mmCIF file with all atom_site columns, C-alpha atoms and ligand atoms in Angstrom:
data_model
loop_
_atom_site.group_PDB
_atom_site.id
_atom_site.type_symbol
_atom_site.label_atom_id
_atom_site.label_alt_id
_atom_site.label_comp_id
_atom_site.label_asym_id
_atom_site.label_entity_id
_atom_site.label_seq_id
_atom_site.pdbx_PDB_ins_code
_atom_site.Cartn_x
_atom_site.Cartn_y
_atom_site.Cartn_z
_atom_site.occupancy
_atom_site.B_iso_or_equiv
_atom_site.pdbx_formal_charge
_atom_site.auth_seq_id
_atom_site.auth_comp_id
_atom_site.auth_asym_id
_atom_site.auth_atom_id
_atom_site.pdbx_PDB_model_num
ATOM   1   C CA  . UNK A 1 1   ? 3.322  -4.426  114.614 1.00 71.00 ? 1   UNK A CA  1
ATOM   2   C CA  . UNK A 1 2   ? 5.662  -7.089  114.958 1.00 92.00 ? 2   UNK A CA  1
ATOM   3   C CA  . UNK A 1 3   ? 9.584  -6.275  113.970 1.00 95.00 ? 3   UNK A CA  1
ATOM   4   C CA  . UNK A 1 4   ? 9.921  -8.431  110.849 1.00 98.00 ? 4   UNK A CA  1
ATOM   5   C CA  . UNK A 1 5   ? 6.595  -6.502  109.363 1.00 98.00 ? 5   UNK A CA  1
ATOM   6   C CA  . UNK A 1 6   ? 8.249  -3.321  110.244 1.00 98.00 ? 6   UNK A CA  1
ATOM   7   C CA  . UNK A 1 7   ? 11.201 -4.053  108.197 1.00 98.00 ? 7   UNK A CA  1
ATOM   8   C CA  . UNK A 1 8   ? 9.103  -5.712  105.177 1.00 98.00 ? 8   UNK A CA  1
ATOM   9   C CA  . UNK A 1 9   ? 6.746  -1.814  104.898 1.00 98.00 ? 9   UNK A CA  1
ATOM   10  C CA  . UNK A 1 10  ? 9.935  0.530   104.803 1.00 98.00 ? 10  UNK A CA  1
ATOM   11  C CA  . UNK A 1 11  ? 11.451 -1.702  102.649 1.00 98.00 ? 11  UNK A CA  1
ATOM   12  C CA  . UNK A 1 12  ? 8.726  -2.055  100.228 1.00 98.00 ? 12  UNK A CA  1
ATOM   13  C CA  . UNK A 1 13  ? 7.723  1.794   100.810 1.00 98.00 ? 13  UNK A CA  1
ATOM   14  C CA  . UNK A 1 14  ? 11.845 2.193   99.760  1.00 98.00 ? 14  UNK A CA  1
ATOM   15  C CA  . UNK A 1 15  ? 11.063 0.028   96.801  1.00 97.00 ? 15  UNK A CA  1
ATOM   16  C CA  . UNK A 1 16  ? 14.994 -0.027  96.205  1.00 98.00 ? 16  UNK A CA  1
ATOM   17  C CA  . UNK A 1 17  ? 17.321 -0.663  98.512  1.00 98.00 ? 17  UNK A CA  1
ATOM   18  C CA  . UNK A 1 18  ? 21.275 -2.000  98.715  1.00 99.00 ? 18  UNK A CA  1
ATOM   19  C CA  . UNK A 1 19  ? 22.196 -5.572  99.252  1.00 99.00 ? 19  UNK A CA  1
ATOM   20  C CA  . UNK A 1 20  ? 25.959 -5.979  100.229 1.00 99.00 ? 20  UNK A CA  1
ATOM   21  C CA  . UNK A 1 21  ? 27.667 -9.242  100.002 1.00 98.00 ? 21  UNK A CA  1
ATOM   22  C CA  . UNK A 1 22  ? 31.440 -10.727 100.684 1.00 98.00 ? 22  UNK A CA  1
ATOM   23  C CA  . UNK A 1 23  ? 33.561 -12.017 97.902  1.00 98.00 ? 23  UNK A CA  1
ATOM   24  C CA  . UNK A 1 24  ? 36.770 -13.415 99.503  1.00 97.00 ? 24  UNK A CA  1
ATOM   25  C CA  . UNK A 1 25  ? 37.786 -9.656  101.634 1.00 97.00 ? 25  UNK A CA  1
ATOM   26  C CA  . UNK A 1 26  ? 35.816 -7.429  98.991  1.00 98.00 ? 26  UNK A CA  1
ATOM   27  C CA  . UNK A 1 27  ? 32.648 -6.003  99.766  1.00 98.00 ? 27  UNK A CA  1
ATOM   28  C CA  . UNK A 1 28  ? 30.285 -6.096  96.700  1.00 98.00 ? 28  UNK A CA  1
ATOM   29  C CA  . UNK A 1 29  ? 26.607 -3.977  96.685  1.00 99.00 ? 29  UNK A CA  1
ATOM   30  C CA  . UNK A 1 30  ? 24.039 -3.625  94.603  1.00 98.00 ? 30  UNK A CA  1
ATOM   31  C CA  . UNK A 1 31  ? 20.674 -2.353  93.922  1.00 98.00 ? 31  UNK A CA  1
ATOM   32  C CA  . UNK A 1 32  ? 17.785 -4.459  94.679  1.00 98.00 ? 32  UNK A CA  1
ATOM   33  C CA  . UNK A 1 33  ? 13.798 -4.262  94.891  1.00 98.00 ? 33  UNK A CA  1
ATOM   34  C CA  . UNK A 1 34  ? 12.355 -7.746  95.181  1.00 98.00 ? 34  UNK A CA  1
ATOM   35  C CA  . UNK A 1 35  ? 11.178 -8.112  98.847  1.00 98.00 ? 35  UNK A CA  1
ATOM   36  C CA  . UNK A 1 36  ? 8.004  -10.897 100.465 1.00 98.00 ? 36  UNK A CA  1
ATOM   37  C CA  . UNK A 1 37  ? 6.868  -11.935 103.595 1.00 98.00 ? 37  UNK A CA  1
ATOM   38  C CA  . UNK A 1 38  ? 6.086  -15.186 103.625 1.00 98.00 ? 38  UNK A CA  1
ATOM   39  C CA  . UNK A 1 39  ? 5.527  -17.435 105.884 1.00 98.00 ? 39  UNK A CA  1
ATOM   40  C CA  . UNK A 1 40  ? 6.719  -15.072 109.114 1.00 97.00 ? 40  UNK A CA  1
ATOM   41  C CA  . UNK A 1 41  ? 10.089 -15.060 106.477 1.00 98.00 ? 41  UNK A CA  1
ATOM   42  C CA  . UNK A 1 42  ? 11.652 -11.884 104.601 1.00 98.00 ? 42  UNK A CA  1
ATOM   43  C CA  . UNK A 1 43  ? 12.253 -13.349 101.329 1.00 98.00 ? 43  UNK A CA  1
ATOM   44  C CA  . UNK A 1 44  ? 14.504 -11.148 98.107  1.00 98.00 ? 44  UNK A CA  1
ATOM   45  C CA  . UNK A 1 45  ? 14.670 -12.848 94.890  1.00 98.00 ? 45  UNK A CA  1
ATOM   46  C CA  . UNK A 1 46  ? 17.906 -13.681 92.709  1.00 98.00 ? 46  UNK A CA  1
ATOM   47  C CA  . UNK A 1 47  ? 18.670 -15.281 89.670  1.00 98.00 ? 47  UNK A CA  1
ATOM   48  C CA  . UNK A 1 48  ? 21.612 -18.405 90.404  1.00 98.00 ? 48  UNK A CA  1
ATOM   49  C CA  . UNK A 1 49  ? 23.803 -17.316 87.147  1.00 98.00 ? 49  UNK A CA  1
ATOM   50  C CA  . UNK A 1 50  ? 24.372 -13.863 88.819  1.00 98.00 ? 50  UNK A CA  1
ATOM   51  C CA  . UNK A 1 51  ? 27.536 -13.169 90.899  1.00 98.00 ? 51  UNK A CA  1
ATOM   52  C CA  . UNK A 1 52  ? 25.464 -12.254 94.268  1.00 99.00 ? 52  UNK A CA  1
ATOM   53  C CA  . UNK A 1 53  ? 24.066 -15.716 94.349  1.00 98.00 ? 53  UNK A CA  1
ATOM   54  C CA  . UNK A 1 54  ? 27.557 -17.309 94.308  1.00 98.00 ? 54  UNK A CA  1
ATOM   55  C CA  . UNK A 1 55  ? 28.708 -14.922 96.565  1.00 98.00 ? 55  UNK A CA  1
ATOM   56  C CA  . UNK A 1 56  ? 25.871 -15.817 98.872  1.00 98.00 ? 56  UNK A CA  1
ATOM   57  C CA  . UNK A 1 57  ? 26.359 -19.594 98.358  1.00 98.00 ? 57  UNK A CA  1
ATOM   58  C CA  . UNK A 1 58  ? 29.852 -19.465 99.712  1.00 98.00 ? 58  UNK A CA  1
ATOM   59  C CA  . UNK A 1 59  ? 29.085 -17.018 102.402 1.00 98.00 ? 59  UNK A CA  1
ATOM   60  C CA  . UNK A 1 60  ? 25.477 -16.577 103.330 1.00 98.00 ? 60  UNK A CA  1
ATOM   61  C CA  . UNK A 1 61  ? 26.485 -12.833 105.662 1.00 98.00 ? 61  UNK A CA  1
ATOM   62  C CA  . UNK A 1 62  ? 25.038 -9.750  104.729 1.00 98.00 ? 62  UNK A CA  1
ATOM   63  C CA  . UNK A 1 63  ? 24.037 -6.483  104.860 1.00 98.00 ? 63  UNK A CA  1
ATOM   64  C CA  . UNK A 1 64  ? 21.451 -4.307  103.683 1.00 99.00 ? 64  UNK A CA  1
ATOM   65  C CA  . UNK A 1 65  ? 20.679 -0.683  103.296 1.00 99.00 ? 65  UNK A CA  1
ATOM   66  C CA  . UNK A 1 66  ? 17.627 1.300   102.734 1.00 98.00 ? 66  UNK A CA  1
ATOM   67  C CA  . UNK A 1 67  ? 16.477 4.876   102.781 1.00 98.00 ? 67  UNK A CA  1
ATOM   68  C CA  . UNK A 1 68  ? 12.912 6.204   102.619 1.00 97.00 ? 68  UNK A CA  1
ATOM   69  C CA  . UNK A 1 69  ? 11.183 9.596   104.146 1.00 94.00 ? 69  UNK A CA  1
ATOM   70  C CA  . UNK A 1 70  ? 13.974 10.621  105.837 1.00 96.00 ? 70  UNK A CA  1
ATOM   71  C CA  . UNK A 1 71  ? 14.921 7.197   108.159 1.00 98.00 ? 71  UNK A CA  1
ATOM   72  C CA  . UNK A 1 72  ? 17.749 4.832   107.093 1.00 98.00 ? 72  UNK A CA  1
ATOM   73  C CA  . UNK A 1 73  ? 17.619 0.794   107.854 1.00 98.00 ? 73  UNK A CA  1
ATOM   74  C CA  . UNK A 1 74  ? 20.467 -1.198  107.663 1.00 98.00 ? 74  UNK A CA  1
ATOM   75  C CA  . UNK A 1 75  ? 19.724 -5.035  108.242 1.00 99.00 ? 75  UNK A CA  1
ATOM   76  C CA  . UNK A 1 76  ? 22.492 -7.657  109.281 1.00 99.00 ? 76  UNK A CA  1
ATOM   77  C CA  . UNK A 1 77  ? 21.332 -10.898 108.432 1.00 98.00 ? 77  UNK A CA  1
ATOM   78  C CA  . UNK A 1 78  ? 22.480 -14.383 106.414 1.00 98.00 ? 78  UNK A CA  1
ATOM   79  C CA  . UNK A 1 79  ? 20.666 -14.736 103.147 1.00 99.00 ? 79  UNK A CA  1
ATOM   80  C CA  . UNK A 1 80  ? 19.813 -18.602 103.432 1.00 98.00 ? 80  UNK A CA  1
ATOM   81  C CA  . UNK A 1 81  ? 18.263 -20.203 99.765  1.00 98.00 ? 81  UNK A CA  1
ATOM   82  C CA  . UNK A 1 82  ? 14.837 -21.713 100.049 1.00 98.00 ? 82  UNK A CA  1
ATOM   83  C CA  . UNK A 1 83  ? 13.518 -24.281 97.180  1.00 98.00 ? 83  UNK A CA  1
ATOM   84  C CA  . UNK A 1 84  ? 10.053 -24.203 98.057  1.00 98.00 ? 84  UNK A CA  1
ATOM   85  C CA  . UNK A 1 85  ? 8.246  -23.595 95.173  1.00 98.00 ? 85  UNK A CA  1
ATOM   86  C CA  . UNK A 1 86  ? 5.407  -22.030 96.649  1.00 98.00 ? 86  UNK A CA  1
ATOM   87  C CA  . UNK A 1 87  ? 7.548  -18.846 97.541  1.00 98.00 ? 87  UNK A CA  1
ATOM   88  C CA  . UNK A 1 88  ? 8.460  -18.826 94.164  1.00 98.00 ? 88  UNK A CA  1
ATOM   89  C CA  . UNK A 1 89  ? 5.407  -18.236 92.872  1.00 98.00 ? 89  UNK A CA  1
ATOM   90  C CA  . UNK A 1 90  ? 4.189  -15.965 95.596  1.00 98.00 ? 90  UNK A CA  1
ATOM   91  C CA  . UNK A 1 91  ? 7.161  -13.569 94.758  1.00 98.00 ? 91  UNK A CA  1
ATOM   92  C CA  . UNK A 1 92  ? 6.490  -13.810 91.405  1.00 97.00 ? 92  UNK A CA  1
ATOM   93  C CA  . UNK A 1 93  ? 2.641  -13.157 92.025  1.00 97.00 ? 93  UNK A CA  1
ATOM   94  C CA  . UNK A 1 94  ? 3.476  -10.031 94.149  1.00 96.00 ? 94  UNK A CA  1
ATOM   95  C CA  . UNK A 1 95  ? 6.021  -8.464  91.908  1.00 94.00 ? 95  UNK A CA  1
ATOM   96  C CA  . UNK A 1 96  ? 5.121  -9.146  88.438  1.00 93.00 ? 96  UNK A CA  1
ATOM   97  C CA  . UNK A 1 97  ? 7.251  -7.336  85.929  1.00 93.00 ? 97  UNK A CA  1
ATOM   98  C CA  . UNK A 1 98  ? 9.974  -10.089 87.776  1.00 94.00 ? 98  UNK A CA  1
ATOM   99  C CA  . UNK A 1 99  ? 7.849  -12.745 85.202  1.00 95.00 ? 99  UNK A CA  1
ATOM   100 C CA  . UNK A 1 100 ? 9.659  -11.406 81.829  1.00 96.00 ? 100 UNK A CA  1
ATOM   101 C CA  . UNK A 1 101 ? 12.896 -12.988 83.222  1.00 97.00 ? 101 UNK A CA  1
ATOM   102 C CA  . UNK A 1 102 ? 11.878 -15.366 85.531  1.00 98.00 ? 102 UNK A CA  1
ATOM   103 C CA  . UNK A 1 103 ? 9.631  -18.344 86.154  1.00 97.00 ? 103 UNK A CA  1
ATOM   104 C CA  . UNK A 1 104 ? 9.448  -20.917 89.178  1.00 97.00 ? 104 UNK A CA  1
ATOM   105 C CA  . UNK A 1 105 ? 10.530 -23.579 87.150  1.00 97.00 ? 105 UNK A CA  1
ATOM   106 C CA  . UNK A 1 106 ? 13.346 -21.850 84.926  1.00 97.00 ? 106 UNK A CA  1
ATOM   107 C CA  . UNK A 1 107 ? 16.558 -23.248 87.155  1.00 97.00 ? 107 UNK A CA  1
ATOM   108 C CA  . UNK A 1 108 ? 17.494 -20.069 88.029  1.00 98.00 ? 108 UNK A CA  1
ATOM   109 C CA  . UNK A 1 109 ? 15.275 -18.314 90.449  1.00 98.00 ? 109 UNK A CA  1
ATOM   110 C CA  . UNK A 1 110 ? 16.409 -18.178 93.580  1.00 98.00 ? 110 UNK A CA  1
ATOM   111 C CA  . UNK A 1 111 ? 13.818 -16.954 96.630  1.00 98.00 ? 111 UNK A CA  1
ATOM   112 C CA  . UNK A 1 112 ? 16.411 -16.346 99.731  1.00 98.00 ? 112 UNK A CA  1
ATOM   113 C CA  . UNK A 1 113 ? 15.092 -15.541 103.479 1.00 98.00 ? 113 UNK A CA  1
ATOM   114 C CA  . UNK A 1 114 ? 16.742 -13.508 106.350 1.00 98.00 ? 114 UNK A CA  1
ATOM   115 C CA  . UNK A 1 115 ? 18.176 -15.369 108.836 1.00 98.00 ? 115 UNK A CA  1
ATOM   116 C CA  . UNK A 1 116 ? 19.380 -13.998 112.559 1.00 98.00 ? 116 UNK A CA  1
ATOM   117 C CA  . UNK A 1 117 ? 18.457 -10.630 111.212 1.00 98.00 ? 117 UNK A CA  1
ATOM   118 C CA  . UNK A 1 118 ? 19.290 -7.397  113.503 1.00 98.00 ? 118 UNK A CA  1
ATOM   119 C CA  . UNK A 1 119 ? 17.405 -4.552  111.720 1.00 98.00 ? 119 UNK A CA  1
ATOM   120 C CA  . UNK A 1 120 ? 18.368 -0.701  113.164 1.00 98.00 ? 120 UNK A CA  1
ATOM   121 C CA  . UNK A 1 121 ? 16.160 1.560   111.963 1.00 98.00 ? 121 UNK A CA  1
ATOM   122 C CA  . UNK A 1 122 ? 17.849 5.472   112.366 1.00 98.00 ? 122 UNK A CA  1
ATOM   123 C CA  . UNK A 1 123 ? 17.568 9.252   111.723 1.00 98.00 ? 123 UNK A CA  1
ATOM   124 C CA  . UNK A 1 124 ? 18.847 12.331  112.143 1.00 97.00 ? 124 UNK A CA  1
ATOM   125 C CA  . UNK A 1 125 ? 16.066 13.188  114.801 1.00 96.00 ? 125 UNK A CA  1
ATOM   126 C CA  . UNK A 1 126 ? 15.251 10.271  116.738 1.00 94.00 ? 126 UNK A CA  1
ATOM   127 C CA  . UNK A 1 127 ? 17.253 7.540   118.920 1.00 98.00 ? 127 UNK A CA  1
ATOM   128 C CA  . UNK A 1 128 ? 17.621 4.345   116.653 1.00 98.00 ? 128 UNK A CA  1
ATOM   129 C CA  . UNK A 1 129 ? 15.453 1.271   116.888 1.00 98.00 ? 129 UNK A CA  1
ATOM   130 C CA  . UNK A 1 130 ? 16.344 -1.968  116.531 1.00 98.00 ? 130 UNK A CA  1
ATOM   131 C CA  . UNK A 1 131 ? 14.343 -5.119  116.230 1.00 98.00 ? 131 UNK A CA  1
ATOM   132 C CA  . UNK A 1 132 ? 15.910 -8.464  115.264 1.00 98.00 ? 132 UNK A CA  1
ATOM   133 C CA  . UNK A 1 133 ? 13.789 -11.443 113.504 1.00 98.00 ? 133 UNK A CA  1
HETATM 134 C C1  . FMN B 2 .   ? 16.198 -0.697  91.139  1.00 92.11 ? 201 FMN B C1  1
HETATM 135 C C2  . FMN B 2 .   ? 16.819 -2.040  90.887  1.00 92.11 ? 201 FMN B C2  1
HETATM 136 C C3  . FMN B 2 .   ? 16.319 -3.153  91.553  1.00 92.11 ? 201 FMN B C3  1
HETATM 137 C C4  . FMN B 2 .   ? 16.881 -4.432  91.326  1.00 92.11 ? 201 FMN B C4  1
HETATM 138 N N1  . FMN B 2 .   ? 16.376 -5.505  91.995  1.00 92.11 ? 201 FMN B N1  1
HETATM 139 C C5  . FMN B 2 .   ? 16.940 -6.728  91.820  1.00 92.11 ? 201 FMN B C5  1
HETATM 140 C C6  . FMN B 2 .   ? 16.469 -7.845  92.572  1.00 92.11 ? 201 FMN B C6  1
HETATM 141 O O1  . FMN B 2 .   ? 15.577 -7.748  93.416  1.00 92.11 ? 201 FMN B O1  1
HETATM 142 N N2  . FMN B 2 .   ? 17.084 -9.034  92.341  1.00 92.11 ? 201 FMN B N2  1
HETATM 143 C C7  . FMN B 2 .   ? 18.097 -9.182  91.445  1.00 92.11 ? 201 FMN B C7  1
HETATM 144 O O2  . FMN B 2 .   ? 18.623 -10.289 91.294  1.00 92.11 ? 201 FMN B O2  1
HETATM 145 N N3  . FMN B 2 .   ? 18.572 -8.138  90.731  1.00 92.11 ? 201 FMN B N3  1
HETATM 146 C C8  . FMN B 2 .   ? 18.019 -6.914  90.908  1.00 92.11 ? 201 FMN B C8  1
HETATM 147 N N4  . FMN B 2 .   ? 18.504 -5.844  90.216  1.00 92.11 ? 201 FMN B N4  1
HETATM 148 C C9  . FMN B 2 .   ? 19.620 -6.047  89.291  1.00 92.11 ? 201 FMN B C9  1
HETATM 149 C C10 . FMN B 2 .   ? 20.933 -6.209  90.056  1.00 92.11 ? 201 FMN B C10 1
HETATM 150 O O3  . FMN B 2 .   ? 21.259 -5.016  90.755  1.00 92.11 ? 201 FMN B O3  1
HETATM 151 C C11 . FMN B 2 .   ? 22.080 -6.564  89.068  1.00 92.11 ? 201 FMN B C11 1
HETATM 152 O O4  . FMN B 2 .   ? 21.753 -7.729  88.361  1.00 92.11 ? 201 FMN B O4  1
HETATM 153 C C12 . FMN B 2 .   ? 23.414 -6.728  89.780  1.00 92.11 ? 201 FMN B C12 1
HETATM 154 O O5  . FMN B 2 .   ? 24.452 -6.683  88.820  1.00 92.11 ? 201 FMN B O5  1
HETATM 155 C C13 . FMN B 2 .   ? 23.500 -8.050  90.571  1.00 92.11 ? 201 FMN B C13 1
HETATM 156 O O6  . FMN B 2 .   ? 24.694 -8.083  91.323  1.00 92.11 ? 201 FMN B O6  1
HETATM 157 P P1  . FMN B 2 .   ? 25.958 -8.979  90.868  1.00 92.11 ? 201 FMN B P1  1
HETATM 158 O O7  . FMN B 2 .   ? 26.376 -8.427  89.506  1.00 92.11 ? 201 FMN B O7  1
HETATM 159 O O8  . FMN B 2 .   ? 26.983 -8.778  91.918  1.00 92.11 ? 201 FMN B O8  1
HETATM 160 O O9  . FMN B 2 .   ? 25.460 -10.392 90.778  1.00 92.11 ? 201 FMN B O9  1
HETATM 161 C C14 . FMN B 2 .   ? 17.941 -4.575  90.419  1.00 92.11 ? 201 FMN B C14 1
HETATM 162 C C15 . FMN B 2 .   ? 18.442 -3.457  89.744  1.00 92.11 ? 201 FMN B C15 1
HETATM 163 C C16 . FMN B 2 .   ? 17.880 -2.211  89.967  1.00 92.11 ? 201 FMN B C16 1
HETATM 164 C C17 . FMN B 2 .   ? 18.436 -1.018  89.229  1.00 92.11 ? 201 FMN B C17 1
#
């Protein structure tokens, strides 16, 4: 199994995991669930009004954290915005209680891929893996 598809099962398996951004020198984190692979891309899903979008437009860096049957992941990437409406639609198809609030063409969904990701996957009982995408 190739890296990136790695990364995409324990974070879906997670189903929640914590996506840290930079505002000026403060880190902010937050829950988040919405993940796709698309395209050989690791896609999350945002809505532009929200803080972590303008965070992420000023400074594309960072981080996320997941935990799920006893391994952690923590991914270092850039968060880069994609307006292809076809990934939309596909995120929205894949994770449908998203389509209460959102809708491709609503202005404010946001479909954002991983770029120059280094994913380290760790636990208490084995040496740490890493796999970048
Ligand atoms: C389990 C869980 C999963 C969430 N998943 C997402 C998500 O994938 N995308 C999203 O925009 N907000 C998601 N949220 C809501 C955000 O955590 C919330 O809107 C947060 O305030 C956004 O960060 P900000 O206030 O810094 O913009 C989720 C919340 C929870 C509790």
């Amino acid at each position: 199994m190739e890296g990136i598809e790695k990364v995409y099962g324990f974070l879906d398996r997670a189903q929640t995991y914590y996506l840290a951004t930079v505002e000026g020198d403060q880190p902010r984190v937050r829950p988040f669930g919405t993940i796709l692979l698309y395209g050989g891309r690791l896609y999350i899903q945002t809505g532009k009004v929200k803080q972590v979008s303008k965070q992420l437009a000023l400074n594309p860096e960072a981080e996320i954290c997941a935990f799920s049957g006893g391994e952690w992941l923590r991914i270092s990437c850039e968060l880069v915005n994609d307006d292809d409406r076809a990934v939309k639609v596909a995120m929205l198809e894949k994770m449908p209680e998203l389509r209460a609030m959102y809708s491709p063409d609503d202005g404010n969904t946001q479909v954002l891929y991983m770029k120059n990701a280094t994913a380290t996957f760790s636990s208490f009982t084995k040496a740490p893996e890493t796999v970048t995408f």
